[in-house]
PDB file of C-alpha atoms in Angstrom:
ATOM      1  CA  UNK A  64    -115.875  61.176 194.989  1.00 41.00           C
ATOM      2  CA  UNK A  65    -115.689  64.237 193.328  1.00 44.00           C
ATOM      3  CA  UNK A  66    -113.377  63.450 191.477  1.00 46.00           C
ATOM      4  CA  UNK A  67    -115.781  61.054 189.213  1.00 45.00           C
ATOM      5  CA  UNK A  68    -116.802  63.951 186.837  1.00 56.00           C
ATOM      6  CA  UNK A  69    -113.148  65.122 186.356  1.00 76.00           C
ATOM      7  CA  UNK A  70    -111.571  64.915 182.683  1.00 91.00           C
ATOM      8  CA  UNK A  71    -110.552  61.344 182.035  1.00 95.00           C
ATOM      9  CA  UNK A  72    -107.224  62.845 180.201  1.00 96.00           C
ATOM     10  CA  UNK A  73    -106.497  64.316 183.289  1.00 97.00           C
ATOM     11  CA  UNK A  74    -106.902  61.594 185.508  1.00 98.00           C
ATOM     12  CA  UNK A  75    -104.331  58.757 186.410  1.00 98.00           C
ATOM     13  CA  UNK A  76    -105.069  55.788 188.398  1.00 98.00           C
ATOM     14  CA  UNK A  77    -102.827  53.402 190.509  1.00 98.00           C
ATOM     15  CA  UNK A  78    -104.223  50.270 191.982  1.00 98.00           C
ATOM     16  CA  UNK A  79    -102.521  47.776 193.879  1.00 97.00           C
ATOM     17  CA  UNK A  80    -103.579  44.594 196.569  1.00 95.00           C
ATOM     18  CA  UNK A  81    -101.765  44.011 199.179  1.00 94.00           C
ATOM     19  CA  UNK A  82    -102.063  40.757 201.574  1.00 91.00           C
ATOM     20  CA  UNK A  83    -102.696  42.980 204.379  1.00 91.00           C
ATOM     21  CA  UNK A  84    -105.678  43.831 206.891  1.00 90.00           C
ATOM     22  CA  UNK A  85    -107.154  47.173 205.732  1.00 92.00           C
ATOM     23  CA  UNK A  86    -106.373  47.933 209.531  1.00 92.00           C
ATOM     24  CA  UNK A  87    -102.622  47.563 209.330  1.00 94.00           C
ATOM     25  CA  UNK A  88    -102.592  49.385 205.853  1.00 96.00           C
ATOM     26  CA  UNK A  89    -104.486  52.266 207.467  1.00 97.00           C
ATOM     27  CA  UNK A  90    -102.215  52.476 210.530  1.00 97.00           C
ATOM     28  CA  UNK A  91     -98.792  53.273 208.177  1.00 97.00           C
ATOM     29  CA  UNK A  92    -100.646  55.478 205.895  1.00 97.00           C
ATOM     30  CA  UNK A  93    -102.127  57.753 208.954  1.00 97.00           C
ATOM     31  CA  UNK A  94     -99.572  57.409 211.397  1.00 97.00           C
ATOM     32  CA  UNK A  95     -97.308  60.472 211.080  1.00 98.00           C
ATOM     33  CA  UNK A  96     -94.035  58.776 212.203  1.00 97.00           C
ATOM     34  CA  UNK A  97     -94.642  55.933 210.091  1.00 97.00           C
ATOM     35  CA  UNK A  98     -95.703  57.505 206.522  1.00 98.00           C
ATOM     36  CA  UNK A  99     -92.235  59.309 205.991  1.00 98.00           C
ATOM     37  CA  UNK A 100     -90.481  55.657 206.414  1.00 98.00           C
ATOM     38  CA  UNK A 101     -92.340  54.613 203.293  1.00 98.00           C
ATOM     39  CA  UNK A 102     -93.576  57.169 201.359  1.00 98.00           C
ATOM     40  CA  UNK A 103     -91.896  57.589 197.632  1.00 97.00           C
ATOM     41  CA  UNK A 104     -90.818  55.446 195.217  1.00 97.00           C
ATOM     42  CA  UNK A 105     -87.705  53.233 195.530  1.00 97.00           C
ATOM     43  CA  UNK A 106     -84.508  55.040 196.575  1.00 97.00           C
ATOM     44  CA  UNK A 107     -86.028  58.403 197.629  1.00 97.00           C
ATOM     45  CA  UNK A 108     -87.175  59.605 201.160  1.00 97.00           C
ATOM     46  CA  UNK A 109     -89.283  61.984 203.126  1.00 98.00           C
ATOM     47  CA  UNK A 110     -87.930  65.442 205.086  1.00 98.00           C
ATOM     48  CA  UNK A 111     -90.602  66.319 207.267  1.00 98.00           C
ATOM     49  CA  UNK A 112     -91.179  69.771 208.342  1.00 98.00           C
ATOM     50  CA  UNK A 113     -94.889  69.642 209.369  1.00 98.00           C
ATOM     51  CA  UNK A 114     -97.342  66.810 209.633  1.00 98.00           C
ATOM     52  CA  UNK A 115    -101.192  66.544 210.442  1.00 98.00           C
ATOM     53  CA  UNK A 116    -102.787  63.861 209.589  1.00 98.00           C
ATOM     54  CA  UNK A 117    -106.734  64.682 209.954  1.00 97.00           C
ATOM     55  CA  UNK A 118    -109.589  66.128 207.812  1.00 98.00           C
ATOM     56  CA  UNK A 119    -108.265  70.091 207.446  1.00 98.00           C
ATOM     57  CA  UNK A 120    -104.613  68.907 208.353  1.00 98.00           C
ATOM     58  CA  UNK A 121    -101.422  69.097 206.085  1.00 98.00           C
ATOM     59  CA  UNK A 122     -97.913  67.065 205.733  1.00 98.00           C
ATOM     60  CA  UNK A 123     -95.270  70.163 204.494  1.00 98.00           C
ATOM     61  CA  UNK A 124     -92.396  68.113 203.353  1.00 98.00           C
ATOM     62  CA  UNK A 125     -89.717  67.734 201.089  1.00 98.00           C
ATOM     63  CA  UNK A 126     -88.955  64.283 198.808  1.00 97.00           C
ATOM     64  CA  UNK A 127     -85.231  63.320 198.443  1.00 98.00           C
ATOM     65  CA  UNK A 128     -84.320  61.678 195.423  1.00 97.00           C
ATOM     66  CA  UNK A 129     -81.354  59.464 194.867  1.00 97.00           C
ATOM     67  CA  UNK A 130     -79.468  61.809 193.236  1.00 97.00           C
ATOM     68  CA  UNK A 131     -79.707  64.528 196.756  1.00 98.00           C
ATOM     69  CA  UNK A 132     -82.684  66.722 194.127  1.00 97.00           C
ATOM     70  CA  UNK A 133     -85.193  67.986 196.780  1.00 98.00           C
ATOM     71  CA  UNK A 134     -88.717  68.024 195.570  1.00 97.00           C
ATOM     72  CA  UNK A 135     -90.850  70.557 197.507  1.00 98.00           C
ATOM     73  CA  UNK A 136     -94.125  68.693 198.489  1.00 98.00           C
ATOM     74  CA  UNK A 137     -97.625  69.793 200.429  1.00 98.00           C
ATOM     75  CA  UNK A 138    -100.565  67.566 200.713  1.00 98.00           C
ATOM     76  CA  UNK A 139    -103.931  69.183 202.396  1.00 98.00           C
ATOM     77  CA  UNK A 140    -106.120  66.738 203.777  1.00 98.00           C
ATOM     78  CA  UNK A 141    -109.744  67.707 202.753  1.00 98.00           C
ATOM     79  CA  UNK A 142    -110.783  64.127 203.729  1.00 98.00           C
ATOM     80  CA  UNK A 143    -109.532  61.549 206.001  1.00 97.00           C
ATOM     81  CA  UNK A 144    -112.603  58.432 206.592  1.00 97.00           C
ATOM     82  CA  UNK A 145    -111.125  56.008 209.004  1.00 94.00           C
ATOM     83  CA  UNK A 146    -110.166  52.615 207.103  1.00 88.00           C
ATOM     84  CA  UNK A 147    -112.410  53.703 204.348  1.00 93.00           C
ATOM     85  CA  UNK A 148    -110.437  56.697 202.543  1.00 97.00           C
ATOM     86  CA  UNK A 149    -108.372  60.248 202.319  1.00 98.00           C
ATOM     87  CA  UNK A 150    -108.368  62.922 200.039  1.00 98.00           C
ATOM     88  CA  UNK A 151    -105.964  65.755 199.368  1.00 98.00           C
ATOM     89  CA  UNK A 152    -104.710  68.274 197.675  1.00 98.00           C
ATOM     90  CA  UNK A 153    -101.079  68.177 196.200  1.00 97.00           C
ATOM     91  CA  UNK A 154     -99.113  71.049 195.736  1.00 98.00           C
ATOM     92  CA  UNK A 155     -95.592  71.918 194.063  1.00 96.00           C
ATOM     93  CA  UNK A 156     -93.978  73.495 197.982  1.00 97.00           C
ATOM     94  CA  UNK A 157     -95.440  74.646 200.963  1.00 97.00           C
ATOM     95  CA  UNK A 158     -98.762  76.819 199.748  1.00 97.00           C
ATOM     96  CA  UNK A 159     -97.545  76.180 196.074  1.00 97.00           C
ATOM     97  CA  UNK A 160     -99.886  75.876 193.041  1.00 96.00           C
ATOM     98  CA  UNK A 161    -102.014  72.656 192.990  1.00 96.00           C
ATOM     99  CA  UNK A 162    -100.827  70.068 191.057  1.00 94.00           C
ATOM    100  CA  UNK A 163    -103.454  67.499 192.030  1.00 97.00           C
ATOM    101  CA  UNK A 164    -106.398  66.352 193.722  1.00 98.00           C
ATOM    102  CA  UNK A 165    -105.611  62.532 194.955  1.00 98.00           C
ATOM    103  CA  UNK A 166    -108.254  60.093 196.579  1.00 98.00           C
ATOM    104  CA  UNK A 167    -107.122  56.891 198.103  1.00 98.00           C
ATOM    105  CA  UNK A 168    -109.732  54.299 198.788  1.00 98.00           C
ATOM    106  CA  UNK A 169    -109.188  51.531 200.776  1.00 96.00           C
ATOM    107  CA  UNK A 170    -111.100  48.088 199.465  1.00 95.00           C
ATOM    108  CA  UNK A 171    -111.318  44.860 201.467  1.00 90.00           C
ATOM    109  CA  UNK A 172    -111.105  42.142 199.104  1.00 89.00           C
ATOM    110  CA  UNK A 173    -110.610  38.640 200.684  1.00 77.00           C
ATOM    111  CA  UNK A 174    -110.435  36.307 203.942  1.00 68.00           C
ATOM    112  CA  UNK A 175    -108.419  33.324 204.890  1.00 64.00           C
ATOM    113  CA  UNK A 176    -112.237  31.002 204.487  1.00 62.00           C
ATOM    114  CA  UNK A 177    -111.367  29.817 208.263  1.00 69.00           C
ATOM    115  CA  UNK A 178    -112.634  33.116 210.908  1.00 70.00           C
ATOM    116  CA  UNK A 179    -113.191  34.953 208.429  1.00 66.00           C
ATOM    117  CA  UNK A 180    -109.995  36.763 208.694  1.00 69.00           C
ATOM    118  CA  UNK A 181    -109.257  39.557 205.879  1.00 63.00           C
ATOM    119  CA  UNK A 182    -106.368  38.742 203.744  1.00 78.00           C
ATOM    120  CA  UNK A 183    -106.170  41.129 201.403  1.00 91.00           C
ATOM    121  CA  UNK A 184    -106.589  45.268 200.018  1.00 94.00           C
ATOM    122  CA  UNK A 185    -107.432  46.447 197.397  1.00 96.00           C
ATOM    123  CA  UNK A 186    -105.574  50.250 197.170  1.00 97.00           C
ATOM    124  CA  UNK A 187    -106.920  52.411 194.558  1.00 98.00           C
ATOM    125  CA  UNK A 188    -105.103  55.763 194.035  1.00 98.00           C
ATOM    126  CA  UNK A 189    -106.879  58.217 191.524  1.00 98.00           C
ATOM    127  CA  UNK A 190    -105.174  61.678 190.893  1.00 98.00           C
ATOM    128  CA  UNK A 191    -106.724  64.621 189.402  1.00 98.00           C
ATOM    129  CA  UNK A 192    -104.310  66.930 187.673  1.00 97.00           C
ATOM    130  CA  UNK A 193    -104.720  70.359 186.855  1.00 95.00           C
ATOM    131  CA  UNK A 194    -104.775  69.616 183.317  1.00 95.00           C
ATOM    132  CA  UNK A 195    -104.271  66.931 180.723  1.00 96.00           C
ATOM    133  CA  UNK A 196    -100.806  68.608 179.890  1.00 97.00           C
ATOM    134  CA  UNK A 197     -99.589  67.985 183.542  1.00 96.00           C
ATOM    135  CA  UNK A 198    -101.105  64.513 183.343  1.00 97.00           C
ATOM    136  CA  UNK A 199     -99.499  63.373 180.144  1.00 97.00           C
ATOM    137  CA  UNK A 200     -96.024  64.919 181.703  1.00 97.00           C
ATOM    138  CA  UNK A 201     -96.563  63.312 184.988  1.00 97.00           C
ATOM    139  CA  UNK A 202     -97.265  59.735 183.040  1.00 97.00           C
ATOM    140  CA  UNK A 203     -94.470  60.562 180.499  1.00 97.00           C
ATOM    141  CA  UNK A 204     -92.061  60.693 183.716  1.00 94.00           C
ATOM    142  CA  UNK A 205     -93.216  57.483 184.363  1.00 97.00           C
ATOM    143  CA  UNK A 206     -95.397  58.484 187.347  1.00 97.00           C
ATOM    144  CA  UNK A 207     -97.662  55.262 187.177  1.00 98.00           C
ATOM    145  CA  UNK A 208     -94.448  52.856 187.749  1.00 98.00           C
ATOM    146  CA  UNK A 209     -93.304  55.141 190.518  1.00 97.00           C
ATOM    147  CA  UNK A 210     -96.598  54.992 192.388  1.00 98.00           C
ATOM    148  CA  UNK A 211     -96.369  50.965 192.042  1.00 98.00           C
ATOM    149  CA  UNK A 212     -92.886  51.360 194.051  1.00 98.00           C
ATOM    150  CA  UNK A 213     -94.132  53.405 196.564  1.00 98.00           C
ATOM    151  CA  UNK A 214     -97.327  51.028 196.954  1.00 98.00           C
ATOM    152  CA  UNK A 215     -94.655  48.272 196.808  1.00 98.00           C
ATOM    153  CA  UNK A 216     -92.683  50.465 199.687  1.00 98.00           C
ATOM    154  CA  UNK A 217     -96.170  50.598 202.085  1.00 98.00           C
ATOM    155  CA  UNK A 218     -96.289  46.883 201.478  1.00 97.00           C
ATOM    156  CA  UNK A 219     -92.895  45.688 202.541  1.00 97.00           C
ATOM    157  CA  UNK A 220     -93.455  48.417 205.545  1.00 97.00           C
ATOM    158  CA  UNK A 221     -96.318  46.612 206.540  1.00 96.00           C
ATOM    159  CA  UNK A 222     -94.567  43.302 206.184  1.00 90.00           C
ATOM    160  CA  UNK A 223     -96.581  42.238 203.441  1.00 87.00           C
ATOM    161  CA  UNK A 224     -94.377  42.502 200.679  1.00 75.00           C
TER     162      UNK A 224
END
C-alpha cells in the first residue's frame, strides 16, 4: 500500500470485525445500489448522482446529515481487488481538492471449526490526509467514532450486526 510511507500524523485508522463472509461484506461495499443504503454514519444518507464502482471509476455524491447539511463528496477508485481491497481518492465535491487517500482491506479472520466456514472480517480502513492539520481536524470532529457507525451501518446491512 502506498500509503505505508505516508506521515503517521496524517494518517487515521478504523478497524472493525464483523461476523460476516468476506464475500457478503464485499457484495454491499461494491454493489452500487447497495453502498448508498449504508454508507455514513448513523442518521445521515447518500444522494447519488454518479456511481462506478471499478478500478478508474468514481461515486459523485452528496452526504445528508441529520440536520438536512449536504456534504459534497467524490471518491475515485484507483484500486478495486476483488474480496481483497479498494483504494480511492476523497475529495471535498465533484473534482474538488483531495482531502484523502483511503485503503480498505478486507481480512478473513475465523471459521465456524465444522466446514471450515468463514465467520468473521477483519475491516481495516486507513486514510491519508493531506496534512496533519486536516487529520487532527478530521479526528477532533470525531471522525474515528463516525467511521465505527458507518462500519456498524455495513454490518447491520449485511445482517450481521
Amino acid at each position: 500500500m502506498a500509503q505505508a510511507a505516508a506521515n503517521p500524523a496524517a494518517t487515521m485508522r478504523i478497524e472493525r470485525v464483523i461476523a460476516a463472509p468476506r464475500a457478503a461484506i464485499w457484495r454491499a461495499w461494491t454493489n452500487p445500489e447497495s453502498l448508498p443504503l449504508w454508507w455514513g454514519p448513523e442518521g445521515y444518507s447518500c444522494r447519488t448522482k454518479r456511481i462506478n464502482l471499478r478500478t478508474g471509476g468514481e461515486w459523485v455524491f452528496d452526504m445528508i446529515g441529520p440536520d438536512g447539511t449536504v456534504y459534497p463528496n467524490h471518491h475515485r477508485y484507483h484500486r478495486m481487488e476483488e474480496g481483497a481491497g479498494i483504494s480511492y481518492s476523497l475529495l471535498w465535491g465533484e473534482n474538488g481538492p483531495k482531502h484523502a487517500d483511503a485503503d480498505v482491506a478486507f481480512e478473513e479472520i475465523g471459521t465456524d471449526g465444522k466446514d471450515g466456514t468463514l465467520t468473521a472480517t477483519r475491516i481495516t480502513l486507513t486514510m491519508v490526509f493531506a496534512s496533519e492539520d486536516e487529520c487532527r481536524a478530521a479526528k477532533a470532529f470525531g471522525a474515528e467514532a463516525l467511521g465505527q457507525e458507518t462500519l456498524a451501518k455495513l454490518a447491520r446491512f449485511i445482517g450481521a450486526g
